[in-house]
Amino acid sequence: MNSTPLLAQEAFSKDSLESAAQNSALYLNAESDSKPREISLGLPFSKFMGTPIFEDGLPVSYNVYSLFPFKSWHGGSSASRNGTMNPMETAMRFGEVGSYVDSYNKLGRDTFGGIVSYTLGSYGQNKIDINFSGPIARGWQYSISTFQNFDPGSNASILPTLHDRHQFYKGVLSKNFKDGNGRMSLVYQYVNYETLMDHFGPFVFVGDGSVKPYNGFSLGTDCYVPNISVFSFMDVKTGEMKEHMYGNIDKSHHITFLLDRTLRDGIHLDVRSRFKTGFSSSGSGSLAGIESVTPDAGFTFADGTPFSGILQKRSLMQNESFETSWMNNAEIQFRRGRHSVRAGADYMFKHGGESLSSALIAHQVCANPEVLYRNGNVTFNYNTSANYDVGYEHKAAVYVKDDWRISKDVSLAGFVRGEFHNIHGEAANNIGEDKSNTRYPGYNLTLGKITYFKENFFNWAAGLDFNVKIFGGLSFKANGVVNRIHTNISNYGGYYYPSTAPTDTWFAQAGLSYVNRWINIESLIVFISQSNYNTRSNFQHALQKPVGDYPIGYIETKSLALNYGIESLGWTTDAIIHPFEGFDLHLNFLLRDPKYKDFVFKPTFSDGVTEEYDFSGNNVTSLHKFEFTMEPSYAFGKWKFWLTARYISKQYINKTNSLFFNGRWETFGGLAYDINKHIRLSLDLINILNQKGASGDISSADLVTDTSEYQNYVMSGSFIRPFTVELGVNVNF
């Protein structure tokens, strides 16, 4: 199918649920066409950063923040296969527990061939995806690819910028060894990614979990980007006033060396080495709350006319970040008797950092809003959420895994991983009693001070996987993973010195599976727990005394570092049903209960007021408890039909759990027709039910238990893509 850059809809495998999941629409993202959906095991995630992605056995980006992986990767025609990495594999290979994308490049072939794909969307999007590959001579092969995305967005901005302009170029040169025992390859990739990243709009929160339009604003099709193409900010490093374009530009280069070689005695060697350099220059505005103001608040239109009524505040983030990384992995695999062994070593290096200058803007709450001026300026409240960090990271790790076939009915697998992690660099933190780097309006490094950090950590992970066949197609399985990680450079960007305490994750699942000729079903109890979870959240506070030119009652928004624990116990059932030829049905059921642990903190705001928060035992916001997915597909003759229907239950808005959004359906579908063995036509549908999928935060309501003032409350947030039709043609030769 063409509506996702990741996974094609293919007939499900009858052999294993893992291969079925890799071929299903698991990563179809209702919110974005440009990145795969993040799969949560019960821990929070960031919808803006996206899913960690491996390509050819190495991460696409050193870490998720701030050169996001989805901005320098495309799993379309340039990929030979795409799939998933389960928690045991991610812990062994990367030292983290999660569900990651696992993809591999096309490395050339013995005969010339290619894929040319074109997709036209109903809102004017054009996507072109091309790959050519073939032989050169004497065992040399090539593969070249490009992906071009021209997307004005369903809520096209009034700014002269495409919502998403993705330019992706890749070239591969491979050499097959004469003895037929492997190959080596060199992969070069360049990506230029320009985007507005603005999926926001206003709506009325009714109070019972439902939403309704605000003044006729249509989520998904009306534009909520203010009418400014350039905004002013105070450079956090120098204190100078500068200007930046509204929007984001990311550019990156990858060079990857791959060696795949079978040695004597059946030992297989894989060597992977990737050098990456890239930078991101972004100017984007995240939502910072809607508030009602009077004319004396100082907000005006461009002509000086005083403004009164409700306005939208946004936190403008002007971020310059970069990454220069060198990532390496060497692994051997071999069999000895009933044992299959994998042993490997990693070396990862990164030089990177960010300089983030912040400001606030305000604009009307309507379609195509006009920006509002405060005391004659478009931007104000400079650098209260500023970040600065630059540094180096080194990781050196070894791991070993043994898959032991104890008998024909019993198997046991286990792994251990140990990692040395060094970080050092400079930032602008408060250390000890020195508070000179506390962020306040007008803060910059010339008024604060540079601080230095250097830490050495030992990270580790271990896991066990046990399987026993009971009788017939019935089996019992259990597996568990535990890992320990520490902080990284990006956590030093704020004024606080980050916690260097370890983050421990425990993951375990156990249950039954059953397989026969027409069904493959697996039902598991799942537990996950994580300590010292590090994140940032925005909190609002009404000033109790004037601060600078901000009066009493002014709503201050401050970004704070948070550390807490999370725990979730759940149940998941996955099934592949194949009742007759050509028809497959994939069903997935998930029930869980993610909750906060040890979530107590006391932030101090600009007026010196300290407030206490305690959210321990509450449900994690933005994480649903129940999910059900149904994916039928039917192929006959030259036709294929498919459907994905995913139900996501209610999600809590605030950390007291007194406010929530109702559940929603995410629906996709399509049909394809093969004109001949070379040409396929397709029709794909996104959000068939045309649901809004509104979601968001109300920072001022995080301590609210009496929800009466949030009945028919005007707020803003994100949404899923509106009903969209895509027509595609795919040519294989």
XYZ file of C-alpha atoms in Angstrom:
733
model
C 0.000 0.000 0.000
C 1.129 3.585 -0.521
C -0.159 5.520 2.467
C 2.699 4.534 4.756
C 6.441 4.732 4.137
C 7.070 1.612 6.174
C 5.211 -1.621 5.583
C 3.389 -2.982 2.573
C 0.174 -4.911 2.986
C 1.113 -8.454 2.058
C -0.533 -11.786 2.750
C 0.090 -12.866 6.314
C 2.534 -15.665 7.018
C 0.980 -18.809 8.454
C 4.217 -19.805 10.194
C 4.681 -17.311 13.004
C 3.071 -14.340 14.652
C 6.348 -12.426 14.473
C 6.476 -12.612 10.681
C 2.779 -11.779 10.560
C 3.314 -8.652 12.620
C 6.118 -7.599 10.327
C 3.778 -7.774 7.330
C 0.744 -6.198 8.957
C -0.180 -2.536 9.262
C 1.305 -2.423 12.750
C 3.062 0.904 12.159
C 0.342 2.654 10.142
C 0.137 6.122 11.688
C -3.224 7.886 11.751
C -1.572 11.153 12.775
C 1.229 11.374 10.237
C 2.111 10.111 6.777
C 5.825 10.792 7.258
C 6.706 8.542 10.204
C 5.738 5.145 11.611
C 3.405 4.880 14.591
C 5.163 4.381 17.900
C 4.290 1.149 19.678
C 4.204 1.575 23.454
C 4.794 -1.398 25.745
C 3.160 0.588 28.562
C 5.660 3.443 28.844
C 5.111 7.026 27.627
C 6.447 8.143 24.290
C 6.747 11.344 22.317
C 4.560 11.625 19.242
C 6.973 14.232 17.857
C 10.185 12.227 18.203
C 8.817 9.019 16.768
C 9.897 5.387 16.827
C 13.569 4.337 17.109
C 14.658 2.891 13.765
C 17.412 0.417 12.907
C 18.707 0.093 9.344
C 21.164 -2.644 8.341
C 21.762 -3.493 11.989
C 22.609 0.031 13.203
C 20.511 2.931 14.531
C 19.522 5.579 11.980
C 20.263 8.246 14.611
C 22.514 7.939 17.655
C 19.529 8.711 19.851
C 15.966 9.795 19.200
C 16.445 13.422 20.251
C 17.025 15.774 18.450
C 17.764 14.566 14.898
C 14.662 12.427 14.870
C 15.136 9.057 13.093
C 12.085 9.384 10.839
C 13.597 12.505 9.284
C 16.596 10.625 7.879
C 14.998 7.329 6.858
C 12.512 6.004 4.344
C 11.463 2.363 4.190
C 9.989 2.372 0.704
C 11.486 1.113 -2.550
C 15.067 1.343 -1.222
C 14.348 -1.305 1.441
C 14.638 -5.030 0.863
C 12.580 -5.760 3.976
C 11.077 -4.016 6.989
C 9.990 -5.474 10.284
C 10.097 -5.093 14.032
C 12.568 -5.760 16.835
C 11.043 -7.284 19.962
C 12.013 -6.103 23.467
C 14.558 -8.883 23.968
C 16.323 -7.978 20.714
C 16.306 -4.222 21.382
C 17.750 -4.762 24.856
C 20.536 -6.976 23.524
C 21.392 -4.836 20.518
C 20.853 -1.331 21.893
C 20.490 -1.667 25.650
C 16.884 -0.422 25.720
C 13.531 -2.186 26.041
C 11.076 -1.267 23.299
C 9.511 -2.052 19.944
C 11.742 -0.730 17.160
C 11.559 -0.633 13.386
C 14.074 -3.036 11.829
C 14.861 -2.424 8.157
C 17.423 -3.483 5.567
C 18.598 -1.823 2.354
C 18.516 -3.281 -1.121
C 22.136 -4.031 -1.920
C 21.955 -4.770 -5.642
C 21.141 -7.915 -7.604
C 22.324 -10.153 -10.452
C 19.854 -8.817 -13.038
C 18.663 -5.314 -13.780
C 15.355 -4.337 -12.235
C 13.508 -1.504 -10.642
C 10.465 -0.110 -8.896
C 8.754 3.145 -9.802
C 5.888 4.231 -7.578
C 3.720 7.338 -7.791
C 0.980 8.362 -5.361
C -1.498 11.231 -5.603
C -3.447 12.263 -2.516
C -6.809 13.983 -2.415
C -5.299 17.061 -0.695
C -2.684 17.561 -3.396
C 0.121 15.407 -2.036
C 2.489 13.899 -4.604
C 4.919 11.092 -3.716
C 7.503 9.573 -6.033
C 9.494 6.526 -4.939
C 12.095 4.997 -7.303
C 14.718 2.264 -7.068
C 16.977 0.786 -9.750
C 19.368 -2.057 -9.060
C 21.457 -4.481 -11.056
C 24.915 -5.866 -11.871
C 28.034 -3.988 -12.937
C 30.719 -6.626 -13.593
C 32.810 -9.254 -11.805
C 30.535 -9.538 -8.808
C 29.943 -5.825 -8.406
C 26.335 -4.642 -8.055
C 24.531 -1.360 -7.473
C 21.280 0.007 -6.123
C 20.146 3.640 -6.423
C 16.999 5.142 -4.930
C 15.165 8.384 -4.474
C 12.009 9.394 -2.641
C 10.347 12.763 -3.208
C 7.396 13.998 -1.175
C 5.453 17.177 -2.003
C 2.747 17.569 0.625
C 0.809 20.831 1.113
C -1.035 19.195 4.016
C -4.755 18.766 4.523
C -4.681 21.991 6.570
C -2.563 23.870 4.014
C -0.748 26.818 5.560
C -1.078 30.362 4.241
C 2.726 30.482 4.411
C 4.557 29.865 1.104
C 5.884 26.534 2.369
C 4.876 22.929 1.817
C 3.700 21.110 4.900
C 6.205 18.338 4.123
C 8.984 18.400 1.520
C 11.117 15.277 1.788
C 14.105 14.735 -0.522
C 15.771 11.354 -0.099
C 18.696 10.006 -2.152
C 20.574 6.736 -1.689
C 23.279 4.847 -3.563
C 24.668 1.383 -2.824
C 27.751 -0.331 -4.254
C 28.208 -4.037 -3.412
C 30.792 -6.718 -4.163
C 29.965 -10.413 -3.968
C 32.933 -12.567 -2.988
C 34.110 -15.061 -5.599
C 33.687 -18.036 -3.282
C 29.994 -17.185 -2.787
C 30.397 -16.808 0.962
C 29.265 -13.233 1.389
C 29.489 -9.667 0.206
C 30.598 -6.224 1.231
C 28.697 -3.012 0.545
C 29.039 0.735 0.809
C 25.857 2.771 1.280
C 25.619 6.541 0.900
C 22.486 8.493 1.785
C 21.553 12.174 1.720
C 18.301 13.565 3.106
C 16.873 17.083 2.993
C 13.683 17.299 5.023
C 11.614 20.495 5.285
C 8.402 20.568 7.257
C 6.096 22.802 9.259
C 5.200 20.062 11.763
C 1.955 21.802 12.721
C -1.019 19.514 13.369
C -2.948 21.723 15.779
C -6.345 23.345 16.067
C -8.925 24.629 18.577
C -12.018 22.758 19.715
C -14.506 22.678 22.565
C -13.937 20.045 25.225
C -17.481 19.198 26.296
C -16.474 17.656 29.617
C -17.674 14.086 29.083
C -14.690 13.066 26.959
C -16.179 14.302 23.705
C -15.279 17.379 21.660
C -17.181 19.638 19.309
C -16.107 22.313 16.803
C -15.228 25.783 18.025
C -16.789 28.551 15.922
C -16.922 26.260 12.898
C -13.187 25.451 12.931
C -12.646 22.148 11.098
C -9.887 20.034 12.638
C -7.728 18.542 9.941
C -8.675 20.897 7.127
C -8.559 24.432 8.562
C -5.160 26.065 9.068
C -4.068 27.109 12.578
C -0.619 28.416 11.656
C -0.306 32.159 12.454
C 0.440 34.531 9.581
C 4.151 35.010 10.280
C 6.845 33.606 8.028
C 9.701 35.108 10.083
C 9.837 35.641 13.834
C 12.280 37.366 16.190
C 14.041 35.611 19.053
C 16.815 36.293 21.529
C 19.828 34.073 20.838
C 20.403 32.109 24.034
C 24.171 32.108 23.453
C 24.751 35.818 22.761
C 21.632 37.685 23.874
C 21.337 39.238 20.396
C 17.952 39.617 18.715
C 17.784 37.558 15.517
C 15.217 36.335 13.015
C 14.278 32.830 11.877
C 11.923 31.302 9.326
C 8.843 29.555 10.722
C 9.402 25.898 9.866
C 12.001 23.148 10.133
C 14.933 22.072 7.985
C 16.891 18.863 8.602
C 19.817 17.704 6.486
C 21.896 14.583 7.012
C 24.522 12.426 5.315
C 25.070 8.718 6.030
C 27.942 6.548 4.880
C 27.627 2.890 5.890
C 30.023 -0.015 5.377
C 28.601 -3.555 5.527
C 30.465 -6.867 5.547
C 28.547 -10.138 5.439
C 30.919 -13.125 5.441
C 30.715 -16.862 6.183
C 33.985 -18.202 7.597
C 35.264 -21.687 8.249
C 33.383 -24.061 10.558
C 30.077 -22.337 9.751
C 30.932 -19.131 11.598
C 29.104 -16.152 10.128
C 30.558 -12.654 10.522
C 28.654 -9.367 10.200
C 30.485 -6.044 10.407
C 28.587 -2.751 10.216
C 29.977 0.774 10.443
C 28.046 4.020 9.906
C 29.273 7.596 9.877
C 26.574 10.237 10.082
C 26.637 13.998 10.046
C 23.538 16.134 10.169
C 21.975 19.285 11.526
C 18.509 20.567 12.276
C 17.401 24.186 12.136
C 13.868 24.496 13.417
C 11.450 27.236 14.236
C 8.206 25.760 15.488
C 5.465 26.695 17.891
C 4.060 24.176 20.359
C 0.785 24.971 22.076
C 1.051 26.818 25.400
C -2.585 27.255 26.336
C -5.641 29.344 25.456
C -6.575 32.231 27.736
C -9.030 35.087 27.869
C -7.612 38.630 28.010
C -8.943 42.157 28.347
C -7.735 45.193 26.324
C -5.415 46.304 29.156
C -3.395 43.047 28.842
C -1.362 44.764 26.127
C -2.278 42.575 23.109
C -3.073 44.336 19.835
C -3.533 43.654 16.145
C -0.813 44.753 13.704
C -2.453 48.177 13.273
C -2.431 48.828 17.028
C -6.121 48.062 17.665
C -6.440 46.574 21.177
C -7.428 42.914 21.313
C -9.789 41.352 23.824
C -11.198 37.847 23.969
C -9.535 34.454 23.876
C -6.109 33.988 22.343
C -3.770 31.116 21.675
C -0.299 31.179 23.160
C 2.519 29.206 21.577
C 5.991 28.389 22.804
C 8.277 29.244 19.911
C 11.371 27.097 19.824
C 14.280 28.209 17.649
C 16.541 25.183 17.785
C 19.931 24.653 16.177
C 21.127 21.100 16.770
C 23.677 18.818 15.182
C 24.961 15.262 15.289
C 28.272 13.805 14.134
C 28.289 10.131 14.981
C 30.197 6.948 14.255
C 28.293 3.741 15.043
C 29.856 0.283 14.775
C 28.845 -3.314 15.349
C 30.630 -6.628 14.762
C 28.844 -9.915 15.377
C 29.567 -13.600 14.873
C 27.001 -16.389 14.721
C 27.589 -20.134 14.815
C 25.965 -23.436 15.748
C 27.460 -26.071 18.036
C 25.281 -29.074 18.689
C 21.989 -27.841 20.089
C 23.314 -24.328 20.691
C 23.042 -21.319 18.357
C 25.341 -18.572 19.568
C 25.514 -14.842 18.763
C 28.341 -12.750 20.154
C 28.926 -9.124 19.309
C 30.598 -5.849 20.182
C 29.477 -2.240 19.701
C 31.322 1.033 19.652
C 29.241 4.206 19.401
C 30.535 7.788 19.289
C 28.614 11.030 19.104
C 29.541 14.693 19.056
C 26.381 16.771 19.212
C 24.277 19.306 20.964
C 21.625 21.949 20.713
C 21.100 25.645 21.175
C 17.414 26.274 21.812
C 16.119 29.816 22.177
C 12.510 30.163 23.300
C 9.826 32.832 23.134
C 6.078 33.151 23.248
C 3.704 34.387 20.583
C -0.045 34.844 20.646
C -2.611 34.653 17.867
C -6.346 34.517 17.269
C -8.295 31.333 17.920
C -9.741 30.790 14.445
C -8.855 29.511 10.992
C -5.935 31.349 9.339
C -5.292 33.339 12.534
C -3.625 36.727 12.713
C -0.661 37.013 15.016
C -1.146 39.384 17.959
C 1.371 41.924 19.219
C 2.205 42.345 22.900
C 3.498 45.781 23.813
C 4.339 46.273 20.143
C 6.268 43.005 19.691
C 5.258 39.740 18.028
C 7.426 37.658 20.341
C 7.925 38.058 24.091
C 8.967 36.189 27.245
C 12.346 35.249 25.763
C 14.266 32.151 26.860
C 12.232 31.017 29.874
C 12.468 27.521 28.353
C 15.888 27.881 26.709
C 18.249 24.910 26.379
C 21.937 24.667 25.668
C 24.255 21.652 25.596
C 27.224 20.475 23.536
C 29.238 17.378 24.225
C 30.591 13.951 23.426
C 29.369 10.444 24.108
C 31.237 7.145 23.869
C 29.642 3.722 24.265
C 31.509 0.427 24.158
C 29.510 -2.756 24.655
C 29.743 -6.529 24.337
C 26.901 -9.045 24.299
C 26.376 -12.768 23.882
C 23.239 -14.820 23.306
C 22.714 -18.585 23.369
C 19.660 -20.284 21.861
C 19.597 -23.779 23.356
C 17.337 -26.428 21.842
C 17.106 -28.660 24.938
C 14.845 -31.147 23.156
C 12.472 -31.123 20.227
C 9.792 -29.697 22.524
C 11.790 -27.448 24.857
C 14.024 -24.457 24.118
C 15.751 -21.866 26.258
C 17.474 -18.674 25.115
C 19.368 -16.118 27.139
C 21.600 -13.101 26.640
C 23.720 -10.674 28.625
C 25.005 -7.265 27.578
C 27.474 -4.943 29.280
C 28.170 -1.359 28.204
C 30.596 1.364 29.250
C 29.091 4.830 28.673
C 31.078 8.084 28.903
C 29.596 11.561 28.449
C 31.273 14.945 28.784
C 30.591 18.441 27.563
C 29.275 21.869 28.467
C 25.829 23.195 29.318
C 24.159 25.917 31.386
C 23.007 24.128 34.534
C 22.477 25.251 38.088
C 24.998 23.391 40.232
C 24.774 23.369 44.011
C 23.631 26.686 45.465
C 24.502 28.640 42.305
C 21.210 29.661 40.622
C 22.671 31.943 37.942
C 21.349 29.711 35.131
C 17.727 29.726 36.262
C 15.687 30.639 33.195
C 13.792 33.922 33.344
C 12.516 36.398 30.716
C 15.580 37.692 28.862
C 17.963 34.971 30.045
C 21.032 34.220 27.893
C 24.473 32.750 28.464
C 26.137 36.154 28.816
C 24.028 36.653 31.944
C 24.419 33.078 33.140
C 27.484 30.862 32.984
C 28.814 27.834 31.158
C 29.022 24.709 33.301
C 30.823 21.468 32.528
C 29.871 17.866 33.060
C 31.640 14.546 32.834
C 30.195 11.185 33.814
C 31.086 7.517 33.402
C 28.342 4.907 33.614
C 28.016 1.156 33.353
C 24.841 0.038 31.603
C 23.722 -3.559 31.318
C 20.900 -5.797 30.131
C 19.954 -9.468 30.416
C 17.105 -11.630 29.222
C 15.659 -15.163 29.163
C 13.193 -16.767 26.770
C 11.636 -20.175 27.562
C 9.389 -22.210 25.232
C 7.883 -25.662 25.748
C 5.517 -27.574 23.495
C 2.770 -29.117 25.652
C 0.923 -31.231 23.071
C -0.284 -30.853 19.507
C -0.083 -27.195 18.575
C -0.308 -25.936 22.163
C 2.797 -24.359 23.696
C 3.789 -22.365 26.751
C 6.178 -19.428 26.468
C 7.712 -16.972 28.907
C 10.377 -14.334 28.525
C 11.770 -11.481 30.514
C 14.244 -8.650 30.096
C 15.874 -6.308 32.575
C 18.126 -3.416 31.637
C 19.821 -0.414 33.193
C 20.633 2.834 31.392
C 21.724 6.314 32.455
C 21.235 9.844 31.222
C 22.568 11.284 27.946
C 23.786 14.675 26.717
C 20.370 16.001 25.663
C 19.148 15.842 29.281
C 21.710 18.503 30.282
C 20.076 21.204 28.135
C 17.875 22.779 30.823
C 18.844 24.799 33.891
C 18.563 21.767 36.150
C 21.422 19.300 36.503
C 19.870 16.004 35.395
C 19.608 12.966 37.566
C 22.503 10.571 37.137
C 20.656 7.798 38.951
C 20.107 4.701 36.787
C 16.857 4.014 34.969
C 15.934 0.351 35.414
C 13.357 -1.360 33.215
C 11.788 -4.744 33.960
C 9.771 -6.436 31.230
C 8.177 -9.894 31.380
C 5.475 -11.803 29.548
C 4.113 -15.343 29.800
C 1.254 -17.284 28.292
C 0.059 -19.851 25.775
C 0.132 -20.182 22.006
C -1.726 -22.528 19.698
C -1.069 -23.301 16.039
C -2.848 -25.425 13.468
C -3.380 -25.187 9.716
C -5.868 -22.307 9.905
C -5.095 -20.384 13.112
C -2.058 -19.104 15.003
C -2.963 -17.509 18.337
C -0.906 -16.272 21.261
C -2.204 -14.925 24.575
C 0.185 -13.394 27.113
C 0.216 -11.618 30.458
C 2.595 -8.638 30.146
C 4.333 -6.649 32.896
C 6.618 -3.636 32.535
C 8.125 -1.317 35.117
C 10.577 1.564 34.794
C 12.235 3.682 37.470
C 13.630 7.199 37.178
C 11.844 7.993 33.925
C 13.222 11.287 32.545
C 11.032 13.686 30.617
C 10.051 17.331 30.278
C 6.592 18.812 30.765
C 5.076 22.275 30.571
C 3.288 23.617 33.646
C 1.310 26.822 34.045
C 1.331 29.126 37.041
C -0.434 32.442 37.746
C 2.149 34.954 38.988
C 1.451 36.098 42.546
C 3.670 39.157 42.228
C 4.991 41.157 39.248
C 8.059 39.759 37.477
C 9.695 42.234 35.112
C 6.896 43.732 32.990
C 4.553 40.792 33.712
C 1.761 41.678 36.150
C 0.127 39.676 38.937
C -2.103 36.999 37.442
C -0.040 36.566 34.275
C -0.033 32.877 33.295
C 3.577 31.715 33.163
C 4.389 28.527 31.230
C 7.544 26.768 32.329
C 9.217 23.650 30.976
C 10.378 21.416 33.816
C 12.471 18.254 34.049
C 10.651 15.394 35.732
C 11.801 12.071 37.172
C 9.335 9.377 38.200
C 8.512 5.691 37.859
C 5.929 3.875 35.739
C 4.381 0.429 36.064
C 1.885 -1.468 33.928
C 0.291 -4.924 34.059
C -1.565 -6.067 30.971
C -2.869 -8.836 28.767
C -2.411 -9.158 25.020
C -3.778 -11.656 22.504
C -2.644 -11.856 18.894
C -4.143 -14.136 16.256
C -3.706 -14.933 12.574
C -6.703 -16.695 11.037
C -6.619 -18.265 7.569
C -10.008 -19.974 7.059
C -9.783 -20.338 3.269
C -7.456 -19.616 0.385
C -6.781 -15.936 -0.254
C -8.324 -14.665 2.995
C -6.369 -13.687 6.106
C -7.514 -12.042 9.312
C -5.129 -10.530 11.858
C -6.624 -9.739 15.281
C -4.867 -8.043 18.171
C -6.275 -7.338 21.623
C -4.428 -5.316 24.282
C -5.467 -4.502 27.846
C -3.139 -2.716 30.302
C -3.060 -0.331 33.265
C -0.073 2.072 33.106
C 0.355 4.114 36.305
C 2.794 6.631 37.769
C 5.065 5.700 40.671
C 7.091 7.990 42.956
C 5.899 11.066 41.050
C 6.422 13.870 43.573
C 8.160 17.187 42.866
C 8.175 20.850 43.929
C 8.875 23.370 41.135
C 9.708 27.011 41.867
C 8.375 29.616 39.431
C 9.669 33.076 38.443
C 7.822 34.839 41.292
C 9.574 32.607 43.841
C 6.449 30.566 44.598
C 6.976 26.827 45.110
C 4.130 24.430 44.374
C 3.938 20.725 45.217
C 2.733 18.033 42.828
C 2.063 14.365 43.643
C 0.697 12.140 40.874
C 1.764 8.757 42.264
C -0.775 6.008 41.548
C -2.532 7.950 38.795
C -2.933 6.689 35.247
C -0.302 7.830 32.756
C -1.656 10.596 30.522
C -1.902 10.096 26.755
C -1.601 6.306 27.107
C -4.723 4.262 26.451
C -5.633 1.151 28.451
C -7.367 -0.831 25.726
C -6.583 -1.364 22.052
C -8.209 -3.647 19.500
C -7.016 -4.099 15.919
C -8.696 -6.018 13.117
C -6.924 -6.491 9.776
C -8.706 -8.591 7.153
C -7.304 -8.997 3.649
C -8.566 -10.974 0.673
C -6.804 -11.689 -2.599
C -8.349 -13.374 -5.622
C -7.249 -13.289 -9.215
C -5.705 -9.915 -9.924
C -7.508 -8.187 -7.048
C -6.606 -7.612 -3.423
C -8.695 -5.923 -0.721
C -7.492 -4.956 2.741
C -8.760 -3.136 5.819
C -7.239 -2.011 9.102
C -9.568 -0.974 11.930
C -7.888 -0.004 15.196
C -9.836 1.054 18.300
C -7.987 3.071 20.947
C -9.729 3.609 24.279
C -9.946 6.824 26.285
C -6.812 8.762 27.178
C -6.412 10.973 30.233
C -5.681 14.655 29.656
C -4.415 15.692 33.076
C -2.325 13.962 35.673
C -5.131 13.901 38.262
C -7.130 11.809 35.734
C -10.246 13.943 36.184
C -10.367 14.834 32.470
C -10.102 12.495 29.505
C -10.740 12.076 25.789
C -13.114 9.344 24.640
C -11.853 6.429 22.599
C -11.655 6.553 18.821
C -11.322 4.393 15.731
C -8.411 4.630 13.317
C -9.398 3.116 9.997
C -7.491 2.418 6.793
C -8.357 0.383 3.738
C -7.760 -0.105 0.081
C -7.801 -2.263 -2.981
C -5.215 -3.093 -5.601
C -5.466 -4.442 -9.147
C -2.620 -6.064 -11.057
C -2.875 -5.068 -14.703
C -0.090 -7.534 -15.368
C 2.935 -8.890 -13.503
C 4.661 -5.512 -13.795
C 1.972 -2.894 -13.098
C -0.281 -2.528 -10.067
C -2.933 0.153 -9.526
C -4.072 0.952 -6.012
C -6.711 2.941 -4.171
C -5.977 3.593 -0.483
C -8.215 5.243 2.102
C -7.095 6.888 5.361
C -9.490 7.611 8.250
C -12.481 6.035 6.529
C -14.790 7.035 9.402
C -13.408 10.614 9.241
C -12.919 10.846 12.998
C -11.186 13.911 14.423
C -9.056 12.091 16.979
C -8.575 15.264 19.024
C -6.024 15.064 21.819
C -4.054 17.510 23.909
C -3.023 18.740 27.335
C -4.532 21.257 29.734
C -1.519 22.268 31.821
C -3.631 24.430 34.122
C -5.768 21.376 34.975
C -3.004 19.039 36.161
C -4.113 19.459 39.799
C -7.838 19.769 39.082
C -10.307 17.405 40.729
C -13.359 19.684 40.404
C -13.927 19.701 36.627
C -16.887 22.103 36.577
C -14.867 24.943 35.030
C -13.773 22.605 32.205
C -17.271 21.933 30.916
C -17.537 23.292 27.338
C -13.957 24.445 27.715
C -12.199 25.965 24.713
C -8.804 24.317 24.238
C -6.447 23.328 21.455
C -4.552 20.205 20.562
C -3.606 17.780 17.816
C -5.741 15.607 15.542
C -5.463 12.632 13.230
C -5.433 12.951 9.462
C -8.854 13.616 7.902
C -10.471 11.246 5.425
C -8.002 11.009 2.568
C -7.998 9.158 -0.744
C -4.738 8.117 -2.406
C -4.380 6.820 -5.944
C -1.193 4.973 -6.768
C 0.578 3.164 -9.555
C 3.460 0.796 -8.948
C 5.674 -0.454 -11.784
C 8.059 -3.373 -11.206
C 10.499 -4.524 -13.871
